[in-house]
CSV table of C-alpha atoms in Angstrom, one decimal:
chain,number,residue,atom,x,y,z
A,1,UNK,CA,98.0,-19.4,-25.5
A,2,UNK,CA,95.6,-18.3,-22.7
A,3,UNK,CA,91.9,-19.1,-22.8
A,4,UNK,CA,90.9,-15.4,-23.4
A,5,UNK,CA,93.4,-15.2,-26.2
A,6,UNK,CA,92.1,-18.4,-27.8
A,7,UNK,CA,88.5,-17.2,-27.5
A,8,UNK,CA,89.4,-13.8,-29.1
A,9,UNK,CA,91.2,-15.5,-31.9
A,10,UNK,CA,88.3,-17.9,-32.6
A,11,UNK,CA,85.6,-15.3,-32.5
A,12,UNK,CA,87.8,-13.0,-34.6
A,13,UNK,CA,87.6,-15.5,-37.5
A,14,UNK,CA,85.9,-14.2,-40.8
A,15,UNK,CA,83.0,-16.6,-40.2
A,16,UNK,CA,81.7,-14.5,-37.3
A,17,UNK,CA,82.2,-11.1,-39.0
A,18,UNK,CA,78.7,-10.9,-40.5
A,19,UNK,CA,75.5,-12.7,-39.9
A,20,UNK,CA,75.2,-14.2,-43.4
A,21,UNK,CA,78.4,-16.2,-43.1
A,22,UNK,CA,77.6,-18.8,-40.3
A,23,UNK,CA,73.9,-19.0,-41.1
A,24,UNK,CA,74.1,-19.3,-44.8
A,25,UNK,CA,76.8,-22.0,-44.5
A,26,UNK,CA,75.0,-23.9,-41.7
A,27,UNK,CA,71.5,-23.5,-43.3
A,28,UNK,CA,72.6,-24.7,-46.7
A,29,UNK,CA,74.6,-27.6,-45.2
A,30,UNK,CA,71.7,-28.6,-43.1
A,31,UNK,CA,69.3,-28.5,-46.1
A,32,UNK,CA,71.6,-30.8,-48.0
A,33,UNK,CA,71.8,-33.3,-45.1
A,34,UNK,CA,68.1,-33.1,-44.2
A,35,UNK,CA,66.9,-33.6,-47.8
A,36,UNK,CA,69.2,-36.5,-48.5
A,37,UNK,CA,68.1,-38.2,-45.2
A,38,UNK,CA,64.5,-37.6,-46.0
A,39,UNK,CA,64.8,-39.0,-49.5
A,40,UNK,CA,66.6,-42.1,-48.3
A,41,UNK,CA,64.1,-42.7,-45.5
A,42,UNK,CA,61.2,-42.4,-47.8
A,43,UNK,CA,62.5,-45.3,-49.8
A,44,UNK,CA,63.3,-47.5,-46.8
A,45,UNK,CA,67.1,-47.0,-46.7
A,46,UNK,CA,67.1,-45.5,-43.2
A,47,UNK,CA,64.1,-47.1,-41.6
A,48,UNK,CA,65.9,-47.1,-38.2
A,49,UNK,CA,66.0,-43.3,-37.9
A,50,UNK,CA,63.7,-42.1,-35.1
A,51,UNK,CA,63.8,-38.5,-34.1
A,52,UNK,CA,61.3,-37.0,-31.6
A,53,UNK,CA,57.8,-37.6,-32.9
A,54,UNK,CA,59.0,-39.4,-36.0
A,55,UNK,CA,60.5,-38.5,-39.4
A,56,UNK,CA,57.5,-36.8,-40.9
A,57,UNK,CA,57.2,-34.4,-38.0
A,58,UNK,CA,60.9,-33.8,-38.1
A,59,UNK,CA,60.8,-33.1,-41.9
A,60,UNK,CA,57.9,-30.7,-41.6
A,61,UNK,CA,59.4,-28.7,-38.7
A,62,UNK,CA,63.0,-28.7,-39.7
A,63,UNK,CA,62.7,-27.6,-43.3
A,64,UNK,CA,60.9,-24.5,-42.0
A,65,UNK,CA,62.4,-23.8,-38.5
A,66,UNK,CA,65.7,-25.3,-39.2
A,67,UNK,CA,66.7,-24.5,-42.8
A,68,UNK,CA,64.5,-21.6,-43.8
A,69,UNK,CA,64.8,-19.7,-40.5
A,70,UNK,CA,68.6,-20.0,-40.6
A,71,UNK,CA,68.7,-18.3,-44.1
A,72,UNK,CA,66.2,-15.7,-42.9
A,73,UNK,CA,68.4,-15.0,-39.9
A,74,UNK,CA,71.5,-14.7,-42.0
A,75,UNK,CA,69.9,-12.4,-44.5
A,76,UNK,CA,68.2,-10.1,-41.9
A,77,UNK,CA,71.2,-9.8,-39.6
A,78,UNK,CA,73.2,-8.6,-42.7
A,79,UNK,CA,70.6,-6.5,-44.3
A,80,UNK,CA,69.7,-4.7,-41.1
A,81,UNK,CA,73.3,-3.4,-40.8
A,82,UNK,CA,72.9,-1.9,-44.3
A,83,UNK,CA,69.4,-0.5,-43.6
A,84,UNK,CA,70.5,1.2,-40.4
A,85,UNK,CA,74.1,2.1,-41.1
A,86,UNK,CA,75.0,0.4,-37.8
A,87,UNK,CA,77.8,-2.2,-37.4
A,88,UNK,CA,75.2,-4.8,-36.3
A,89,UNK,CA,76.8,-7.9,-34.8
A,90,UNK,CA,80.2,-7.4,-36.4
A,91,UNK,CA,81.4,-5.8,-33.2
A,92,UNK,CA,79.7,-8.3,-30.9
A,93,UNK,CA,80.5,-11.8,-32.3
A,94,UNK,CA,79.6,-13.3,-29.0
A,95,UNK,CA,75.9,-12.5,-29.6
A,96,UNK,CA,76.1,-13.9,-33.2
A,97,UNK,CA,77.8,-17.0,-31.8
A,98,UNK,CA,75.0,-17.4,-29.2
A,99,UNK,CA,72.3,-17.1,-31.8
A,100,UNK,CA,74.0,-19.7,-34.0
A,101,UNK,CA,74.5,-22.1,-31.0
A,102,UNK,CA,70.8,-21.8,-30.1
A,103,UNK,CA,69.9,-22.6,-33.7
A,104,UNK,CA,72.2,-25.6,-33.6
A,105,UNK,CA,70.8,-26.8,-30.3
A,106,UNK,CA,67.3,-26.9,-31.9
A,107,UNK,CA,68.6,-29.2,-34.6
A,108,UNK,CA,70.3,-31.5,-32.2
A,109,UNK,CA,67.4,-31.7,-29.8
A,110,UNK,CA,65.4,-33.9,-32.2
A,111,UNK,CA,67.9,-36.7,-31.7
A,112,UNK,CA,68.4,-36.4,-27.9
A,113,UNK,CA,66.2,-38.0,-25.1
A,114,UNK,CA,65.0,-34.7,-23.7
A,115,UNK,CA,61.8,-34.3,-21.6
A,116,UNK,CA,59.0,-32.7,-23.6
A,117,UNK,CA,59.1,-29.3,-21.9
A,118,UNK,CA,62.9,-29.0,-22.2
A,119,UNK,CA,62.6,-30.0,-25.9
A,120,UNK,CA,60.1,-27.1,-26.5
A,121,UNK,CA,62.3,-24.6,-24.6
A,122,UNK,CA,65.3,-25.5,-26.7
A,123,UNK,CA,63.3,-25.2,-29.9
A,124,UNK,CA,61.7,-21.9,-29.0
A,125,UNK,CA,64.8,-20.1,-27.8
A,126,UNK,CA,66.1,-18.9,-31.1
A,127,UNK,CA,63.3,-17.0,-32.8
A,128,UNK,CA,62.5,-14.5,-29.9
A,129,UNK,CA,66.1,-13.6,-29.5
A,130,UNK,CA,66.5,-13.1,-33.2
A,131,UNK,CA,63.4,-10.9,-33.3
A,132,UNK,CA,64.7,-8.9,-30.3
A,133,UNK,CA,68.1,-8.3,-31.9
A,134,UNK,CA,66.5,-7.2,-35.2
A,135,UNK,CA,64.0,-5.0,-33.4
A,136,UNK,CA,66.7,-3.4,-31.3
A,137,UNK,CA,68.8,-2.5,-34.3
A,138,UNK,CA,65.8,-1.1,-36.2
A,139,UNK,CA,64.6,0.8,-33.1
A,140,UNK,CA,68.0,2.4,-32.4
A,141,UNK,CA,68.2,3.6,-36.0
A,142,UNK,CA,64.5,4.7,-36.2
A,143,UNK,CA,63.8,2.6,-39.2
A,144,UNK,CA,60.1,2.2,-38.6
A,145,UNK,CA,59.4,1.2,-42.2
A,146,UNK,CA,61.1,-2.1,-41.5
A,147,UNK,CA,59.2,-2.9,-38.3
A,148,UNK,CA,57.0,-5.5,-40.2
A,149,UNK,CA,60.1,-7.7,-40.3
A,150,UNK,CA,60.0,-7.9,-36.5
A,151,UNK,CA,56.2,-8.6,-36.7
A,152,UNK,CA,56.8,-11.5,-39.1
A,153,UNK,CA,59.6,-12.9,-36.9
A,154,UNK,CA,57.3,-12.7,-33.9
A,155,UNK,CA,54.5,-14.5,-35.7
A,156,UNK,CA,57.0,-17.2,-36.9
A,157,UNK,CA,57.8,-17.8,-33.2
A,158,UNK,CA,54.1,-18.0,-32.4
A,159,UNK,CA,53.4,-20.5,-35.2
A,160,UNK,CA,56.4,-22.6,-34.1
A,161,UNK,CA,54.9,-22.8,-30.7
A,162,UNK,CA,51.6,-23.9,-32.2
A,163,UNK,CA,53.4,-26.5,-34.2
A,164,UNK,CA,55.3,-27.9,-31.1
A,165,UNK,CA,52.1,-27.9,-29.0
A,166,UNK,CA,50.3,-29.9,-31.7
A,167,UNK,CA,53.3,-32.3,-31.8
A,168,UNK,CA,53.5,-32.9,-28.0
A,169,UNK,CA,49.7,-33.2,-27.7
A,170,UNK,CA,49.4,-35.5,-30.7
A,171,UNK,CA,47.2,-32.9,-32.4
A,172,UNK,CA,48.2,-33.3,-36.0
A,173,UNK,CA,45.8,-30.8,-37.3
A,174,UNK,CA,47.2,-28.0,-35.1
A,175,UNK,CA,50.7,-29.0,-35.9
A,176,UNK,CA,49.9,-28.8,-39.6
A,177,UNK,CA,48.2,-25.4,-39.1
A,178,UNK,CA,51.3,-24.0,-37.4
A,179,UNK,CA,53.5,-25.3,-40.2
A,180,UNK,CA,51.3,-24.0,-43.0
A,181,UNK,CA,51.0,-20.6,-41.3
A,182,UNK,CA,54.8,-20.5,-41.0
A,183,UNK,CA,55.4,-21.5,-44.6
A,184,UNK,CA,53.1,-18.7,-45.8
A,185,UNK,CA,54.8,-16.3,-43.4
A,186,UNK,CA,58.1,-17.1,-45.0
A,187,UNK,CA,56.3,-16.5,-48.3
A,188,UNK,CA,55.4,-13.0,-46.9
A,189,UNK,CA,59.1,-12.4,-46.3
A,190,UNK,CA,59.9,-13.6,-49.8
A,191,UNK,CA,57.3,-11.2,-51.2
A,192,UNK,CA,58.7,-8.2,-49.3
A,193,UNK,CA,62.4,-9.0,-49.7
A,194,UNK,CA,62.0,-10.2,-53.3
A,195,UNK,CA,60.2,-7.0,-54.1
A,196,UNK,CA,63.1,-4.9,-52.8
A,197,UNK,CA,66.1,-6.8,-54.1
A,198,UNK,CA,65.1,-8.6,-57.4
A,199,UNK,CA,64.4,-5.4,-59.4
A,200,UNK,CA,67.6,-3.9,-57.9
A,201,UNK,CA,69.7,-6.9,-58.8
A,202,UNK,CA,68.2,-6.9,-62.4
A,203,UNK,CA,69.0,-3.2,-62.8
A,204,UNK,CA,72.6,-3.7,-61.5
A,205,UNK,CA,73.2,-7.0,-63.2
A,206,UNK,CA,72.1,-5.7,-66.7
A,207,UNK,CA,73.5,-2.2,-66.1
A,208,UNK,CA,70.1,-0.6,-66.7
A,209,UNK,CA,68.9,2.8,-65.8
A,210,UNK,CA,66.7,3.2,-62.7
A,211,UNK,CA,63.2,1.7,-62.9
A,212,UNK,CA,60.3,4.1,-63.3
A,213,UNK,CA,58.8,4.9,-59.9
A,214,UNK,CA,55.4,3.3,-59.2
A,215,UNK,CA,52.7,3.6,-56.6
A,216,UNK,CA,53.6,2.1,-53.2
A,217,UNK,CA,50.1,0.6,-52.9
A,218,UNK,CA,50.6,-2.7,-54.7
A,219,UNK,CA,53.5,-3.4,-52.3
A,220,UNK,CA,51.4,-2.5,-49.3
A,221,UNK,CA,48.6,-4.7,-50.5
A,222,UNK,CA,50.9,-7.6,-51.0
A,223,UNK,CA,52.4,-7.2,-47.5
A,224,UNK,CA,49.0,-7.0,-45.8
A,225,UNK,CA,47.4,-9.6,-48.0
A,226,UNK,CA,50.3,-12.0,-47.5
A,227,UNK,CA,50.1,-11.7,-43.7
A,228,UNK,CA,46.3,-12.3,-43.9
A,229,UNK,CA,46.9,-15.4,-46.0
A,230,UNK,CA,49.4,-16.7,-43.5
A,231,UNK,CA,47.1,-16.1,-40.6
A,232,UNK,CA,44.2,-17.8,-42.5
A,233,UNK,CA,46.4,-20.9,-43.0
A,234,UNK,CA,47.3,-21.0,-39.3
A,235,UNK,CA,43.6,-20.7,-38.4
A,236,UNK,CA,42.5,-23.6,-40.5
A,237,UNK,CA,42.4,-22.2,-44.0
A,238,UNK,CA,44.4,-25.2,-45.2
A,239,UNK,CA,42.1,-27.8,-43.7
A,240,UNK,CA,39.5,-27.6,-46.4
A,241,UNK,CA,38.6,-25.3,-49.3
A,242,UNK,CA,36.9,-22.0,-48.3
A,243,UNK,CA,35.6,-20.1,-51.2
A,244,UNK,CA,35.8,-16.7,-49.4
A,245,UNK,CA,39.6,-17.1,-49.3
A,246,UNK,CA,39.9,-17.5,-53.0
A,247,UNK,CA,39.7,-13.8,-53.9
A,248,UNK,CA,42.5,-13.0,-51.4
A,249,UNK,CA,44.9,-15.5,-53.0
A,250,UNK,CA,43.8,-14.5,-56.5
A,251,UNK,CA,44.6,-10.8,-55.7
A,252,UNK,CA,48.0,-11.8,-54.4
A,253,UNK,CA,48.7,-14.0,-57.5
A,254,UNK,CA,47.7,-11.1,-59.8
A,255,UNK,CA,50.0,-8.6,-58.1
A,256,UNK,CA,52.9,-11.0,-58.1
A,257,UNK,CA,52.3,-11.7,-61.8
A,258,UNK,CA,52.3,-7.9,-62.3
A,259,UNK,CA,55.6,-7.7,-60.6
A,260,UNK,CA,57.1,-10.4,-62.8
A,261,UNK,CA,55.9,-8.6,-65.9
A,262,UNK,CA,57.3,-5.3,-64.7
A,263,UNK,CA,60.7,-6.7,-63.8
A,264,UNK,CA,61.2,-8.7,-66.9
A,265,UNK,CA,64.1,-7.8,-69.2
A,266,UNK,CA,65.2,-10.2,-72.0
A,267,UNK,CA,68.8,-10.0,-70.8
A,268,UNK,CA,68.2,-11.6,-67.4
A,269,UNK,CA,68.0,-15.1,-69.0
A,270,UNK,CA,71.7,-14.8,-69.7
A,271,UNK,CA,72.6,-14.2,-66.1
A,272,UNK,CA,72.2,-17.2,-63.7
A,273,UNK,CA,72.1,-15.0,-60.6
A,274,UNK,CA,69.1,-13.2,-62.1
A,275,UNK,CA,67.0,-15.9,-63.8
A,276,UNK,CA,67.3,-18.1,-60.7
A,277,UNK,CA,65.6,-15.4,-58.6
A,278,UNK,CA,63.1,-14.5,-61.3
A,279,UNK,CA,62.0,-18.2,-61.7
A,280,UNK,CA,61.8,-18.7,-58.0
A,281,UNK,CA,59.5,-15.7,-57.6
A,282,UNK,CA,57.5,-17.2,-60.5
A,283,UNK,CA,57.0,-20.3,-58.4
A,284,UNK,CA,55.7,-18.1,-55.6
A,285,UNK,CA,53.2,-16.6,-57.9
A,286,UNK,CA,52.2,-20.0,-59.2
A,287,UNK,CA,51.7,-21.4,-55.7
A,288,UNK,CA,49.5,-18.5,-54.8
A,289,UNK,CA,47.4,-19.0,-57.9
A,290,UNK,CA,47.2,-22.7,-57.0
A,291,UNK,CA,45.8,-21.8,-53.6
A,292,UNK,CA,43.2,-19.6,-55.1
A,293,UNK,CA,42.1,-22.4,-57.4
A,294,UNK,CA,42.1,-24.9,-54.6
A,295,UNK,CA,39.8,-22.7,-52.5
A,296,UNK,CA,37.5,-22.4,-55.5
A,297,UNK,CA,37.1,-26.2,-55.5
A,298,UNK,CA,39.5,-27.2,-58.3
A,299,UNK,CA,40.8,-30.8,-57.9
A,300,UNK,CA,44.4,-29.7,-57.2
A,301,UNK,CA,46.1,-31.6,-54.3
A,302,UNK,CA,47.0,-29.0,-51.7
A,303,UNK,CA,50.3,-30.8,-51.0
A,304,UNK,CA,51.4,-30.1,-54.6
A,305,UNK,CA,50.6,-26.4,-54.1
A,306,UNK,CA,52.4,-26.4,-50.8
A,307,UNK,CA,55.6,-28.0,-52.3
A,308,UNK,CA,55.5,-25.7,-55.3
A,309,UNK,CA,55.9,-22.9,-52.8
A,310,UNK,CA,58.3,-24.7,-50.5
A,311,UNK,CA,60.7,-26.3,-53.1
A,312,UNK,CA,60.4,-24.0,-56.2
A,313,UNK,CA,59.6,-20.7,-54.4
A,314,UNK,CA,61.3,-20.8,-51.0
A,315,UNK,CA,64.1,-23.2,-52.1
A,316,UNK,CA,64.8,-21.3,-55.3
A,317,UNK,CA,64.8,-17.8,-53.7
A,318,UNK,CA,67.0,-19.0,-50.9
A,319,UNK,CA,69.6,-20.6,-53.2
A,320,UNK,CA,69.7,-17.6,-55.6
A,321,UNK,CA,69.8,-15.1,-52.7
A,322,UNK,CA,72.5,-16.8,-50.7
A,323,UNK,CA,74.7,-17.2,-53.8
A,324,UNK,CA,74.3,-13.5,-54.8
A,325,UNK,CA,74.6,-12.1,-51.2
A,326,UNK,CA,77.6,-14.2,-50.5
A,327,UNK,CA,79.5,-12.9,-53.5
A,328,UNK,CA,78.5,-9.3,-53.0
A,329,UNK,CA,79.3,-9.1,-49.3
A,330,UNK,CA,82.6,-10.9,-49.7
A,331,UNK,CA,83.9,-8.6,-52.4
A,332,UNK,CA,83.7,-11.2,-55.2
A,333,UNK,CA,82.6,-10.5,-58.7
A,334,UNK,CA,78.8,-10.9,-59.1
A,335,UNK,CA,79.1,-13.9,-61.5
A,336,UNK,CA,77.9,-17.4,-60.7
A,337,UNK,CA,80.1,-20.3,-61.7
A,338,UNK,CA,78.9,-22.9,-64.2
A,339,UNK,CA,78.6,-25.3,-61.2
A,340,UNK,CA,76.3,-22.9,-59.3
A,341,UNK,CA,74.2,-22.4,-62.4
A,342,UNK,CA,73.8,-26.1,-62.5
A,343,UNK,CA,72.8,-26.0,-58.9
A,344,UNK,CA,70.0,-23.6,-59.7
A,345,UNK,CA,68.9,-25.9,-62.5
A,346,UNK,CA,68.9,-28.9,-60.1
A,347,UNK,CA,66.7,-27.1,-57.6
A,348,UNK,CA,64.1,-26.2,-60.2
A,349,UNK,CA,64.2,-29.7,-61.6
A,350,UNK,CA,63.5,-30.9,-58.0
A,351,UNK,CA,60.5,-28.6,-57.9
A,352,UNK,CA,59.2,-30.0,-61.2
A,353,UNK,CA,59.6,-33.6,-59.9
A,354,UNK,CA,57.8,-32.8,-56.7
A,355,UNK,CA,54.8,-31.1,-58.4
A,356,UNK,CA,54.5,-33.0,-61.8
A,357,UNK,CA,56.0,-36.4,-61.2
A,358,UNK,CA,54.7,-37.3,-57.7
A,359,UNK,CA,51.0,-37.6,-58.8
A,360,UNK,CA,52.2,-40.4,-61.2
A,361,UNK,CA,55.0,-42.1,-59.3
A,362,UNK,CA,56.1,-42.1,-55.6
A,363,UNK,CA,59.7,-42.1,-56.9
A,364,UNK,CA,59.2,-38.4,-57.5
A,365,UNK,CA,59.4,-37.8,-53.7
A,366,UNK,CA,62.9,-39.3,-53.3
A,367,UNK,CA,64.1,-37.9,-56.6
A,368,UNK,CA,63.0,-34.4,-55.7
A,369,UNK,CA,64.7,-34.6,-52.3
A,370,UNK,CA,67.9,-35.9,-53.8
A,371,UNK,CA,68.1,-33.2,-56.5
A,372,UNK,CA,67.3,-30.4,-54.0
A,373,UNK,CA,70.0,-31.8,-51.7
A,374,UNK,CA,72.5,-31.9,-54.5
A,375,UNK,CA,71.7,-28.3,-55.4
A,376,UNK,CA,72.6,-27.1,-51.9
A,377,UNK,CA,75.6,-29.3,-51.8
A,378,UNK,CA,76.9,-27.4,-54.9
A,379,UNK,CA,76.5,-24.2,-52.9
A,380,UNK,CA,78.3,-25.5,-49.9
A,381,UNK,CA,81.2,-26.9,-52.0
A,382,UNK,CA,81.6,-23.8,-54.1
A,383,UNK,CA,80.9,-21.1,-51.5
A,384,UNK,CA,82.3,-22.7,-48.3
A,385,UNK,CA,85.7,-21.2,-48.8
A,386,UNK,CA,84.2,-17.8,-49.6
A,387,UNK,CA,82.2,-17.8,-46.3
A,388,UNK,CA,85.2,-18.9,-44.3
A,389,UNK,CA,87.7,-16.4,-45.6
A,390,UNK,CA,88.0,-12.6,-45.4
A,391,UNK,CA,86.4,-10.2,-47.7
A,392,UNK,CA,88.6,-9.4,-50.7
């Protein structure tokens, strides 16, 4: 077999047919590995591990710009094809492969003896290219209503640059600001995407009639308010309580609670693919309320609020979304297995341990990481074959 034939055969594999396949599989697998390593290191089992700038910097950066960004990329690369009616990257697997390799290079760079500037270049290569690809597809189709997605990706790249600058200059406060800003930017994506797909999934999953139309203003306020919240965190809003930010987070929490009330149907608790997303969005609302209370001066550790968002909200929405999207876009029945339902339960138990157990015992840190890692291991074990094989 000639080299061009071998290349064509490899890039013609089902894995490279749609963006969700390589990025969901790699992102979930990376989450499993990274969480288990983090939990073991916390309890001294892997004290010799020494990535660039140390394990804490690695954990902070990689759970956002390694794990979360991979899932965001997989979802958007697939969703944009649906929004625009264009084939997306399915006809250009080389570009999809390039994106994936850039993402992988960023993960490996932490463990290689690279000069500081080269390390930053490798880390920052992925996000601008992803934003350019998404922006081009939306622009060619004239889908201006989805341009905020490109704005969010651009801001994520900016906040990643801020994080890496703080890391290389040993400015922990700036590193933390970049990471908090990026986390709340991901929360913005969760707010926008969740607002679109969760009610649709509930309607389809329970075979309901169409939801009554509502004013678009709550959604617009949530988008703008969430962006402002993320920018406030990047500019120091997470350094100390600021009372003037409390109304913003309280407004966001109220609108998210209103969404949960409007979406609720008793039957969703019988369907794991629905209650997993619903509960995860509830964690997002709870974390936003927690930030409002923290800015009002309540004695709530900000790290607990941050991890309520990161583990329960982000982790829960990611796990529920990748399970549902993987089934739907591969032609499988939209029904989660018992094992996957158990994975959802493990993830939310991990969130409870991180928020409720950690204040009383440091064992909660490792236990939370282990449970979350197991949850994503369930997905990889159960859905790996689906992602690697053709659509039914």
